[in-house]
mmCIF file of C-alpha atoms in Angstrom:
data_model
loop_
_atom_site.group_PDB
_atom_site.id
_atom_site.type_symbol
_atom_site.label_atom_id
_atom_site.label_comp_id
_atom_site.label_asym_id
_atom_site.label_seq_id
_atom_site.Cartn_x
_atom_site.Cartn_y
_atom_site.Cartn_z
ATOM 1 C CA MET T 1 16.808 112.928 86.455
ATOM 2 C CA ILE T 2 18.209 109.346 86.510
ATOM 3 C CA SER T 3 21.550 110.462 87.217
ATOM 4 C CA HIS T 4 20.236 112.528 90.198
ATOM 5 C CA ASN T 5 18.381 109.506 91.381
ATOM 6 C CA LEU T 6 21.630 107.599 91.175
ATOM 7 C CA SER T 7 23.803 109.981 93.100
ATOM 8 C CA ILE T 8 21.377 109.951 96.210
ATOM 9 C CA PHE T 9 23.044 106.437 97.049
ATOM 10 C CA ARG T 10 25.748 107.640 99.571
ATOM 11 C CA GLY T 11 29.361 106.552 98.673
ATOM 12 C CA LEU T 12 28.767 105.709 95.192
ATOM 13 C CA SER T 13 29.792 107.548 92.147
ATOM 14 C CA LEU T 14 27.877 107.459 88.988
ATOM 15 C CA GLU T 15 30.225 104.668 87.786
ATOM 16 C CA GLY T 16 29.285 102.524 90.660
ATOM 17 C CA GLU T 17 32.748 102.880 92.515
ATOM 18 C CA PHE T 18 33.097 103.591 96.224
ATOM 19 C CA LYS T 19 34.466 106.655 97.173
ATOM 20 C CA THR T 20 37.755 107.220 98.925
ATOM 21 C CA LEU T 21 38.049 109.693 102.353
ATOM 22 C CA SER T 22 38.834 113.293 101.949
ATOM 23 C CA ILE T 23 42.348 114.113 102.642
ATOM 24 C CA GLU T 24 41.270 115.535 106.058
ATOM 25 C CA GLU T 25 39.395 112.647 106.936
ATOM 26 C CA ALA T 26 42.300 110.233 106.016
ATOM 27 C CA ASN T 27 44.712 112.220 108.112
ATOM 28 C CA SER T 28 42.654 111.840 111.235
ATOM 29 C CA LEU T 29 42.196 108.342 110.387
ATOM 30 C CA VAL T 30 46.150 107.926 110.365
ATOM 31 C CA LEU T 31 46.195 109.898 113.703
ATOM 32 C CA GLU T 32 43.384 107.877 115.165
ATOM 33 C CA HIS T 33 45.325 104.565 114.329
ATOM 34 C CA LYS T 34 49.071 105.560 114.591
ATOM 35 C CA GLY T 35 49.462 103.793 118.079
ATOM 36 C CA TRP T 36 47.946 100.633 116.761
ATOM 37 C CA CYS T 37 50.056 100.979 113.676
ATOM 38 C CA GLU T 38 53.394 101.272 115.838
ATOM 39 C CA SER T 39 52.331 98.130 117.920
ATOM 40 C CA ILE T 40 52.331 96.134 114.676
ATOM 41 C CA ALA T 41 55.910 97.394 113.884
ATOM 42 C CA LYS T 42 56.975 96.867 117.478
ATOM 43 C CA SER T 43 55.671 93.261 117.276
ATOM 44 C CA VAL T 44 57.591 92.475 114.228
ATOM 45 C CA ALA T 45 60.648 93.968 115.456
ATOM 46 C CA ARG T 46 60.396 92.293 118.792
ATOM 47 C CA ALA T 47 59.734 88.954 117.399
ATOM 48 C CA TRP T 48 62.768 89.180 114.980
ATOM 49 C CA ASN T 49 65.140 90.737 117.526
ATOM 50 C CA LEU T 50 65.540 94.119 115.767
ATOM 51 C CA ASP T 51 65.125 97.687 116.743
ATOM 52 C CA TRP T 52 61.500 99.117 115.410
ATOM 53 C CA GLN T 53 63.034 102.527 115.119
ATOM 54 C CA MET T 54 66.681 101.856 114.076
ATOM 55 C CA ASP T 55 65.964 99.299 111.616
ATOM 56 C CA GLY T 56 63.296 101.525 109.852
ATOM 57 C CA LEU T 57 59.999 99.449 110.704
ATOM 58 C CA ASP T 58 58.253 102.591 112.219
ATOM 59 C CA GLY T 59 58.599 104.744 108.986
ATOM 60 C CA ALA T 60 57.486 101.622 106.752
ATOM 61 C CA ALA T 61 54.509 101.028 109.123
ATOM 62 C CA LEU T 62 53.486 104.730 109.007
ATOM 63 C CA GLU T 63 53.763 104.894 105.350
ATOM 64 C CA ALA T 64 51.519 101.826 104.800
ATOM 65 C CA LEU T 65 49.102 103.386 107.237
ATOM 66 C CA ILE T 66 48.824 106.531 105.307
ATOM 67 C CA PHE T 67 48.511 104.902 102.026
ATOM 68 C CA CYS T 68 45.820 102.489 103.386
ATOM 69 C CA ALA T 69 43.835 105.613 104.835
ATOM 70 C CA ARG T 70 44.067 107.329 101.583
ATOM 71 C CA ARG T 71 42.736 104.218 99.602
ATOM 72 C CA TYR T 72 40.172 103.030 102.117
ATOM 73 C CA GLN T 73 36.523 103.120 101.092
ATOM 74 C CA PRO T 74 34.364 102.817 104.192
ATOM 75 C CA ASP T 75 31.244 102.262 102.256
ATOM 76 C CA ARG T 76 32.620 98.820 101.299
ATOM 77 C CA GLY T 77 31.569 97.793 105.016
ATOM 78 C CA VAL T 78 35.073 96.653 105.854
ATOM 79 C CA PRO T 79 36.527 97.983 109.351
ATOM 80 C CA PHE T 80 39.614 100.223 108.686
ATOM 81 C CA ARG T 81 41.866 97.923 110.995
ATOM 82 C CA GLY T 82 40.801 94.733 109.104
ATOM 83 C CA TYR T 83 41.561 96.411 105.841
ATOM 84 C CA ALA T 84 44.970 97.964 107.107
ATOM 85 C CA ARG T 85 46.568 95.353 109.195
ATOM 86 C CA LYS T 86 47.844 93.123 106.608
ATOM 87 C CA ARG T 87 49.423 95.762 104.485
ATOM 88 C CA ILE T 88 51.072 97.417 107.516
ATOM 89 C CA HIS T 89 52.421 94.008 108.581
ATOM 90 C CA GLU T 90 53.759 93.178 105.205
ATOM 91 C CA ALA T 91 55.281 96.844 105.118
ATOM 92 C CA SER T 92 56.865 96.155 108.552
ATOM 93 C CA SER T 93 58.501 92.871 107.723
ATOM 94 C CA ASP T 94 59.596 93.881 104.304
ATOM 95 C CA ALA T 95 61.533 96.795 105.827
ATOM 96 C CA ALA T 96 62.819 94.328 108.611
ATOM 97 C CA ARG T 97 64.081 92.172 105.746
ATOM 98 C CA LYS T 98 66.040 95.013 104.323
ATOM 99 C CA SER T 99 67.342 96.314 107.331
ATOM 100 C CA LYS T 100 71.127 96.125 108.412
ATOM 101 C CA GLY T 101 69.836 94.217 111.656
ATOM 102 C CA TRP T 102 68.481 91.468 109.758
ATOM 103 C CA SER T 103 71.939 90.044 108.631
ATOM 104 C CA ARG T 104 73.967 91.677 111.533
ATOM 105 C CA ASN T 105 74.613 88.647 113.835
ATOM 106 C CA ALA T 106 77.488 86.116 113.485
ATOM 107 C CA GLY T 107 78.404 83.201 115.320
ATOM 108 C CA SER T 108 76.791 79.734 115.625
ATOM 109 C CA ALA T 109 73.936 80.826 118.041
ATOM 110 C CA ALA T 110 73.118 83.851 115.772
ATOM 111 C CA ARG T 111 73.246 81.762 112.671
ATOM 112 C CA THR T 112 70.156 79.585 114.129
ATOM 113 C CA GLU T 113 68.539 82.870 115.024
ATOM 114 C CA ARG T 114 69.118 84.366 111.538
ATOM 115 C CA LEU T 115 67.895 81.071 109.727
ATOM 116 C CA ALA T 116 65.032 81.008 112.166
ATOM 117 C CA ARG T 117 64.023 84.446 111.173
ATOM 118 C CA GLU T 118 64.305 83.789 107.424
ATOM 119 C CA VAL T 119 62.231 80.802 107.840
ATOM 120 C CA SER T 120 59.723 82.691 109.832
ATOM 121 C CA ALA T 121 59.234 85.557 107.305
ATOM 122 C CA ASP T 122 58.596 83.018 104.483
ATOM 123 C CA LEU T 123 55.928 81.398 106.769
ATOM 124 C CA PHE T 124 54.048 84.399 106.555
ATOM 125 C CA ASN T 125 53.715 84.135 102.897
ATOM 126 C CA VAL T 126 52.529 80.448 103.030
ATOM 127 C CA PHE T 127 49.909 81.493 105.839
ATOM 128 C CA PRO T 128 48.928 85.010 105.189
ATOM 129 C CA GLU T 129 46.220 84.796 107.865
ATOM 130 C CA LEU T 130 49.080 85.232 110.339
ATOM 131 C CA ARG T 131 49.469 88.671 109.518
ATOM 132 C CA LEU T 132 45.926 89.338 110.473
ATOM 133 C CA GLY T 133 46.931 87.899 113.812
ATOM 134 C CA GLN T 134 44.923 84.822 113.479
ATOM 135 C CA LEU T 135 46.123 81.097 113.552
ATOM 136 C CA PRO T 136 45.262 78.895 110.463
ATOM 137 C CA TYR T 137 42.737 76.524 111.937
ATOM 138 C CA ASN T 138 41.490 73.089 111.003
ATOM 139 C CA GLU T 139 38.285 72.798 109.082
ATOM 140 C CA GLY T 140 35.351 71.398 110.869
ATOM 141 C CA GLU T 141 37.179 71.433 114.364
ATOM 142 C CA ASP T 142 35.884 73.047 117.698
ATOM 143 C CA GLY T 143 38.184 75.898 117.508
ATOM 144 C CA GLY T 144 39.945 74.919 120.669
ATOM 145 C CA ASP T 145 42.993 73.428 121.935
ATOM 146 C CA PHE T 146 42.811 70.497 119.167
ATOM 147 C CA SER T 147 42.443 73.141 116.434
ATOM 148 C CA ALA T 148 45.352 75.263 117.948
ATOM 149 C CA ARG T 149 47.537 72.150 118.208
ATOM 150 C CA PHE T 150 46.723 71.459 114.507
ATOM 151 C CA ALA T 151 47.724 74.708 113.450
ATOM 152 C CA ILE T 152 51.045 74.612 115.314
ATOM 153 C CA GLN T 153 51.631 71.298 113.608
ATOM 154 C CA GLN T 154 51.033 72.673 110.173
ATOM 155 C CA LEU T 155 53.265 75.664 110.863
ATOM 156 C CA LEU T 156 56.103 73.388 112.111
ATOM 157 C CA VAL T 157 55.895 71.101 109.007
ATOM 158 C CA GLY T 158 55.626 74.354 106.683
ATOM 159 C CA ALA T 159 58.746 75.781 108.671
ATOM 160 C CA SER T 160 60.532 72.338 108.050
ATOM 161 C CA ILE T 161 60.115 72.585 104.427
ATOM 162 C CA ILE T 162 61.361 76.261 104.206
ATOM 163 C CA ALA T 163 64.167 75.266 106.379
ATOM 164 C CA ALA T 164 65.128 72.242 104.148
ATOM 165 C CA LYS T 165 64.709 74.521 100.930
ATOM 166 C CA GLN T 166 67.137 77.159 102.752
ATOM 167 C CA GLY T 167 69.200 74.492 104.054
ATOM 168 C CA LEU T 168 70.041 72.991 100.662
ATOM 169 C CA ALA T 169 71.042 76.350 99.333
ATOM 170 C CA ASN T 170 73.322 77.183 102.485
ATOM 171 C CA ALA T 171 74.158 73.884 104.201
ATOM 172 C CA THR T 172 77.787 72.719 105.034
ATOM 173 C CA PRO T 173 78.379 69.563 102.916
ATOM 174 C CA ASP T 174 77.744 67.106 105.957
ATOM 175 C CA GLU T 175 74.361 68.710 106.461
ATOM 176 C CA ILE T 176 73.206 68.386 102.827
ATOM 177 C CA MET T 177 72.409 64.907 103.271
ATOM 178 C CA ASP T 178 70.297 65.281 106.070
ATOM 179 C CA TYR T 179 68.152 67.867 104.416
ATOM 180 C CA LYS T 180 68.144 65.567 101.383
ATOM 181 C CA SER T 181 66.111 63.032 103.348
ATOM 182 C CA MET T 182 63.724 65.674 104.031
ATOM 183 C CA VAL T 183 63.270 66.410 100.028
ATOM 184 C CA GLU T 184 63.075 62.495 99.602
ATOM 185 C CA ILE T 185 59.725 62.505 101.626
ATOM 186 C CA MET T 186 58.484 64.704 98.887
ATOM 187 C CA THR T 187 59.516 62.504 96.129
ATOM 188 C CA ARG T 188 56.982 60.075 97.436
ATOM 189 C CA LEU T 189 54.152 62.380 96.397
ATOM 190 C CA ASP T 190 52.328 62.317 93.062
ATOM 191 C CA PRO T 191 54.254 64.673 90.570
ATOM 192 C CA PHE T 192 50.957 66.831 90.778
ATOM 193 C CA HIS T 193 51.513 67.472 94.613
ATOM 194 C CA GLN T 194 55.210 67.767 94.166
ATOM 195 C CA LEU T 195 54.693 70.717 91.848
ATOM 196 C CA LEU T 196 52.274 72.181 94.277
ATOM 197 C CA ILE T 197 54.819 72.120 97.247
ATOM 198 C CA PHE T 198 57.447 73.321 94.787
ATOM 199 C CA LYS T 199 55.215 76.416 93.560
ATOM 200 C CA ILE T 200 54.586 77.604 96.981
ATOM 201 C CA TYR T 201 57.882 76.832 99.095
ATOM 202 C CA TRP T 202 60.578 76.946 96.225
ATOM 203 C CA GLU T 203 59.047 79.664 94.046
ATOM 204 C CA GLY T 204 57.493 81.662 96.769
ATOM 205 C CA GLU T 205 53.968 81.732 95.097
ATOM 206 C CA SER T 206 50.852 82.008 97.313
ATOM 207 C CA LEU T 207 48.009 79.582 97.411
ATOM 208 C CA ARG T 208 45.665 82.144 95.858
ATOM 209 C CA SER T 209 48.053 82.761 92.999
ATOM 210 C CA VAL T 210 48.502 78.978 92.310
ATOM 211 C CA ALA T 211 44.767 78.607 92.425
ATOM 212 C CA ASN T 212 44.435 81.556 89.848
ATOM 213 C CA GLN T 213 47.078 79.829 87.497
ATOM 214 C CA TRP T 214 45.364 76.568 87.685
ATOM 215 C CA GLU T 215 41.965 78.266 87.185
ATOM 216 C CA THR T 216 40.388 76.670 90.053
ATOM 217 C CA ASP T 217 38.639 77.525 93.486
ATOM 218 C CA GLU T 218 41.274 78.825 95.984
ATOM 219 C CA LEU T 219 39.853 76.258 98.592
ATOM 220 C CA ASN T 220 40.824 73.249 96.483
ATOM 221 C CA VAL T 221 44.523 74.384 96.675
ATOM 222 C CA ILE T 222 44.348 75.337 100.445
ATOM 223 C CA ARG T 223 42.842 72.124 101.285
ATOM 224 C CA GLU T 224 45.170 70.051 99.254
ATOM 225 C CA HIS T 225 47.898 71.947 100.905
ATOM 226 C CA LYS T 226 46.661 71.123 104.217
ATOM 227 C CA VAL T 227 46.392 67.249 103.382
ATOM 228 C CA LEU T 228 49.888 67.619 101.808
ATOM 229 C CA LEU T 229 51.552 68.978 105.157
ATOM 230 C CA GLU T 230 49.708 66.247 107.019
ATOM 231 C CA PHE T 231 51.236 63.543 105.056
ATOM 232 C CA ILE T 232 54.644 65.097 105.294
ATOM 233 C CA GLN T 233 54.529 65.471 109.013
ATOM 234 C CA LYS T 234 53.381 61.664 109.519
ATOM 235 C CA SER T 235 56.191 60.752 107.083
ATOM 236 C CA ILE T 236 58.808 62.756 109.330
ATOM 237 C CA VAL T 237 57.311 60.973 112.420
ATOM 238 C CA ARG T 238 56.669 57.473 111.131
ATOM 239 C CA GLY T 239 58.773 57.050 108.229
ATOM 240 C CA LYS T 240 58.181 55.379 104.769
ATOM 241 C CA GLU T 241 54.920 53.279 105.459
ATOM 242 C CA ILE T 242 52.494 56.245 105.010
ATOM 243 C CA LYS T 243 50.047 56.046 102.337
ATOM 244 C CA THR T 244 50.421 59.154 99.934
ATOM 245 C CA PRO T 245 47.369 61.208 99.596
ATOM 246 C CA ARG T 246 45.008 61.085 96.620
ATOM 247 C CA ILE T 247 44.291 64.073 94.398
ATOM 248 C CA ARG T 248 40.841 65.669 95.220
ATOM 249 C CA PRO T 249 38.300 65.563 92.431
ATOM 250 C CA GLY T 250 38.356 69.416 91.990
ATOM 251 C CA LEU T 251 42.208 69.156 90.900
ATOM 252 C CA LYS T 252 41.924 65.973 88.820
ATOM 253 C CA ASP T 253 41.668 67.668 85.539
ATOM 254 C CA ILE T 254 44.657 69.825 86.229
ATOM 255 C CA SER T 255 46.643 67.026 87.349
ATOM 256 C CA PHE T 256 45.721 64.965 84.045
ATOM 257 C CA LYS T 257 46.903 67.867 82.092
ATOM 258 C CA LEU T 258 50.287 68.174 83.799
ATOM 259 C CA LYS T 259 50.776 64.283 83.658
ATOM 260 C CA ARG T 260 50.834 64.663 79.633
ATOM 261 C CA THR T 261 53.872 66.604 79.923
ATOM 262 C CA GLU T 262 55.387 65.966 83.205
ATOM 263 C CA THR T 263 55.561 62.317 84.149
ATOM 264 C CA VAL T 264 58.344 62.571 86.720
ATOM 265 C CA GLY T 265 57.860 64.901 89.851
ATOM 266 C CA ILE T 266 59.862 67.873 90.255
ATOM 267 C CA PHE T 267 61.558 66.805 93.574
ATOM 268 C CA SER T 268 62.322 63.437 91.967
ATOM 269 C CA ARG T 269 63.948 65.083 89.047
ATOM 270 C CA LEU T 270 66.118 67.268 91.501
ATOM 271 C CA ILE T 271 67.255 64.540 93.484
ATOM 272 C CA LYS T 272 68.157 62.537 90.287
ATOM 273 C CA GLU T 273 70.060 65.447 88.686
ATOM 274 C CA ARG T 274 72.148 65.936 91.897
ATOM 275 C CA GLU T 275 72.899 62.313 92.175
ATOM 276 C CA ASP T 276 73.904 62.346 88.466
ATOM 277 C CA ALA T 277 76.259 65.570 88.991
ATOM 278 C CA HIS T 278 77.844 63.579 91.865
ATOM 279 C CA ALA T 279 78.339 60.390 89.908
ATOM 280 C CA MET G 1 -18.777 37.349 69.083
ATOM 281 C CA PRO G 2 -15.888 34.608 69.232
ATOM 282 C CA ASN G 3 -17.027 31.374 67.698
ATOM 283 C CA GLU G 4 -15.876 27.768 68.808
ATOM 284 C CA THR G 5 -12.905 27.535 66.734
ATOM 285 C CA ASP G 6 -11.406 30.863 68.001
ATOM 286 C CA ARG G 7 -11.968 29.821 71.452
ATOM 287 C CA LYS G 8 -10.099 26.430 71.057
ATOM 288 C CA LYS G 9 -7.073 28.264 69.184
ATOM 289 C CA GLY G 10 -6.963 31.191 71.812
ATOM 290 C CA ARG G 11 -7.488 33.816 69.309
ATOM 291 C CA ILE G 12 -9.226 37.224 70.269
ATOM 292 C CA GLY G 13 -12.591 36.973 68.739
ATOM 293 C CA GLY G 14 -13.931 40.330 68.929
ATOM 294 C CA ILE G 15 -14.056 43.623 71.186
ATOM 295 C CA ARG G 16 -17.144 44.738 72.801
ATOM 296 C CA SER G 17 -17.736 48.572 72.991
ATOM 297 C CA SER G 18 -17.059 50.347 76.626
ATOM 298 C CA ALA G 19 -20.175 51.203 78.599
ATOM 299 C CA SER G 20 -21.188 55.020 78.522
ATOM 300 C CA THR G 21 -20.839 56.925 81.451
ATOM 301 C CA SER G 22 -24.202 57.311 83.273
ATOM 302 C CA GLY G 23 -23.630 60.683 84.854
ATOM 303 C CA VAL G 24 -21.270 62.923 87.042
ATOM 304 C CA LYS G 25 -22.228 64.128 90.496
ATOM 305 C CA LYS G 26 -22.020 67.725 91.616
ATOM 306 C CA THR G 27 -19.469 68.816 94.186
ATOM 307 C CA GLY G 28 -21.213 69.755 97.425
ATOM 308 C CA ALA G 29 -21.451 73.432 98.556
ATOM 309 C CA ILE G 30 -18.929 74.778 101.463
ATOM 310 C CA SER G 31 -20.846 74.444 104.405
ATOM 311 C CA THR G 32 -18.739 76.637 106.778
ATOM 312 C CA VAL G 33 -15.451 78.577 106.921
ATOM 313 C CA GLU G 34 -13.662 79.030 110.283
ATOM 314 C CA GLU G 35 -12.294 82.408 111.243
ATOM 315 C CA THR G 36 -8.667 82.715 111.099
ATOM 316 C CA LYS G 37 -6.790 82.354 114.374
ATOM 317 C CA LYS G 38 -3.869 83.901 115.551
ATOM 318 C CA ALA G 39 -0.388 82.319 115.427
ATOM 319 C CA SER G 40 1.074 81.418 118.711
ATOM 320 C CA ALA G 41 4.157 83.126 119.764
ATOM 321 C CA VAL G 42 7.692 81.747 118.925
ATOM 322 C CA SER G 43 8.532 79.530 122.230
ATOM 323 C CA GLY G 44 12.215 79.627 121.910
ATOM 324 C CA ILE G 45 15.246 79.567 119.494
ATOM 325 C CA ARG G 46 17.559 76.814 119.642
ATOM 326 C CA ALA G 47 21.309 77.450 118.982
ATOM 327 C CA THR G 48 22.583 76.596 115.400
ATOM 328 C CA GLY G 49 25.179 73.699 115.321
ATOM 329 C CA ALA G 50 28.731 74.301 114.676
ATOM 330 C CA ALA G 51 29.702 75.058 111.193
ATOM 331 C CA SER G 52 30.769 72.276 109.613
ATOM 332 C CA SER G 53 32.894 73.436 106.598
ATOM 333 C CA LEU G 54 35.297 76.310 107.029
ATOM 334 C CA ARG G 55 35.898 77.553 110.547
ATOM 335 C CA ALA G 56 36.708 80.950 111.471
ATOM 336 C CA THR G 57 40.271 81.845 112.315
ATOM 337 C CA ARG G 58 41.005 82.869 115.942
ATOM 338 C CA PHE G 59 43.245 85.870 117.152
ATOM 339 C CA ILE G 60 46.170 85.273 119.059
ATOM 340 C CA SER G 61 45.956 87.180 122.450
ATOM 341 C CA MET G 62 48.748 87.667 124.964
ATOM 342 C CA ALA G 63 47.418 84.992 127.356
ATOM 343 C CA GLU G 64 47.577 82.451 124.603
ATOM 344 C CA ARG G 65 51.093 83.252 123.613
ATOM 345 C CA ALA G 66 52.693 81.315 126.505
ATOM 346 C CA GLN G 67 50.363 78.320 125.940
ATOM 347 C CA LEU G 68 50.999 78.284 122.088
ATOM 348 C CA PHE G 69 54.730 78.245 122.874
ATOM 349 C CA GLU G 70 54.572 75.493 125.217
ATOM 350 C CA MET G 71 52.567 73.599 122.434
ATOM 351 C CA ILE G 72 55.093 74.521 119.925
ATOM 352 C CA HIS G 73 57.718 73.030 122.033
ATOM 353 C CA GLU G 74 55.842 69.787 122.671
ATOM 354 C CA GLU G 75 54.741 69.278 119.072
ATOM 355 C CA ALA G 76 58.419 70.055 117.728
ATOM 356 C CA ASP G 77 59.528 67.222 120.242
ATOM 357 C CA LYS G 78 56.950 65.075 118.680
ATOM 358 C CA LEU G 79 57.815 65.907 115.004
ATOM 359 C CA PHE G 80 61.628 65.623 115.490
ATOM 360 C CA SER G 81 62.007 62.692 117.571
ATOM 361 C CA GLY G 82 62.604 60.320 114.566
ATOM 362 C CA LYS G 83 65.754 60.054 112.404
ATOM 363 C CA ASN G 84 64.683 61.787 109.333
ATOM 364 C CA VAL G 85 65.469 65.541 110.274
ATOM 365 C CA PRO G 86 68.939 66.880 111.087
ATOM 366 C CA PRO G 87 69.289 67.979 114.879
ATOM 367 C CA GLN G 88 69.790 71.563 114.335
ATOM 368 C CA HIS G 89 66.842 71.666 111.975
ATOM 369 C CA LYS G 90 64.472 71.161 115.013
ATOM 370 C CA GLU G 91 65.940 74.199 116.838
ATOM 371 C CA ILE G 92 65.663 76.546 113.737
ATOM 372 C CA VAL G 93 61.952 75.430 112.979
ATOM 373 C CA GLU G 94 60.901 75.510 116.644
ATOM 374 C CA GLN G 95 62.380 79.253 116.936
ATOM 375 C CA ALA G 96 60.962 80.223 113.548
ATOM 376 C CA VAL G 97 57.475 79.187 114.539
ATOM 377 C CA LYS G 98 57.565 81.113 117.834
ATOM 378 C CA MET G 99 59.100 84.131 116.168
ATOM 379 C CA THR G 100 55.998 83.974 113.960
ATOM 380 C CA ILE G 101 53.628 83.606 116.590
ATOM 381 C CA ASP G 102 55.249 86.827 118.130
ATOM 382 C CA ALA G 103 55.363 88.782 115.256
ATOM 383 C CA ALA G 104 51.408 88.103 114.585
ATOM 384 C CA SER G 105 50.297 88.960 117.993
ATOM 385 C CA LEU G 106 49.763 92.607 119.021
ATOM 386 C CA LEU G 107 51.175 92.227 122.529
ATOM 387 C CA GLU G 108 52.464 96.036 122.746
ATOM 388 C CA GLU G 109 48.806 97.179 122.174
ATOM 389 C CA GLU G 110 47.482 94.773 125.038
ATOM 390 C CA LYS G 111 49.883 95.994 127.416
ATOM 391 C CA LYS G 112 48.756 99.749 126.702
ATOM 392 C CA LYS G 113 45.029 98.682 127.180
ATOM 393 C CA LYS G 114 46.053 96.983 130.470
ATOM 394 C CA GLU G 115 47.876 100.009 131.803
#
């Protein structure tokens, strides 16, 4: 009797799990959203100067669409496009990075384009909301021009850090000193903040995974990252006189634990190691 | 009763018993109860203030794209006007952010809708 009563809740199995669609329903969902899915692949291809079909973005996007349609659980109340867009975008950009067109170009102008493409692809990992077609906005602002400008500033600084990281790996000898000055800005930060930047930009971890590792609220990490980008932006523009940001209360315990083992910041250590190697 | 010596020395000579309560008055009976009246209609609803904490993100539309590209150029000029960053760095970073905005927006679908 109890089990009968429970089963009347539409979409819920007895174990309390949400039901996926039948194969027929999932297939019709694929047909319904095929054009939309292709437009995601086309956007990615156009932005990175690739061919959406020749470079295999179409297949990857469609595969992701089929995967999402089969796993979609309508009773969770999330619209299908909201659920699937990030995954389709990820699949398209992964296919783009693996394609022949990704490293096809040669020559100095093409070198800039190739490096920009690499930076752009990494930027999606730092700001995943971009995959949903959204700009990262400033907290508490009006959502208008000011917020858009703030988002652009954050993207530019984020891209600068990624470019510095890639530059240090691929730069010609005369370029290395220029990129070193960018990394030196980060050595002014607290060792804890240096570690946060290193984890996100050098180790490619998401803000969420860093928050999980540190067993803290994701918002703490997101807000701290924003503050750090603001500091780096001001330091690039104005030079050394910028006051370094404090560690927010929600992250202080983690920073204390870190300081027991690490007294020197990771970028400070990298710079010193490089200098010692050259000495 | 306190004697003369106690009064001079400032000592407490004795304690008098408290007076007993004379009586407690009854509460008066409720004279009348008014009928309940209808509540007046809601006169209006004011808009809520802007959310102060996390703002919702905004979708990038085709119309916004050109405006954002212009903004990227302006902000890149401001950011890299100093000496801290190599010259080719600006070009790579500016192009990368423009590519990201392009790859994030669904311009093809908007074009189809317009057609």
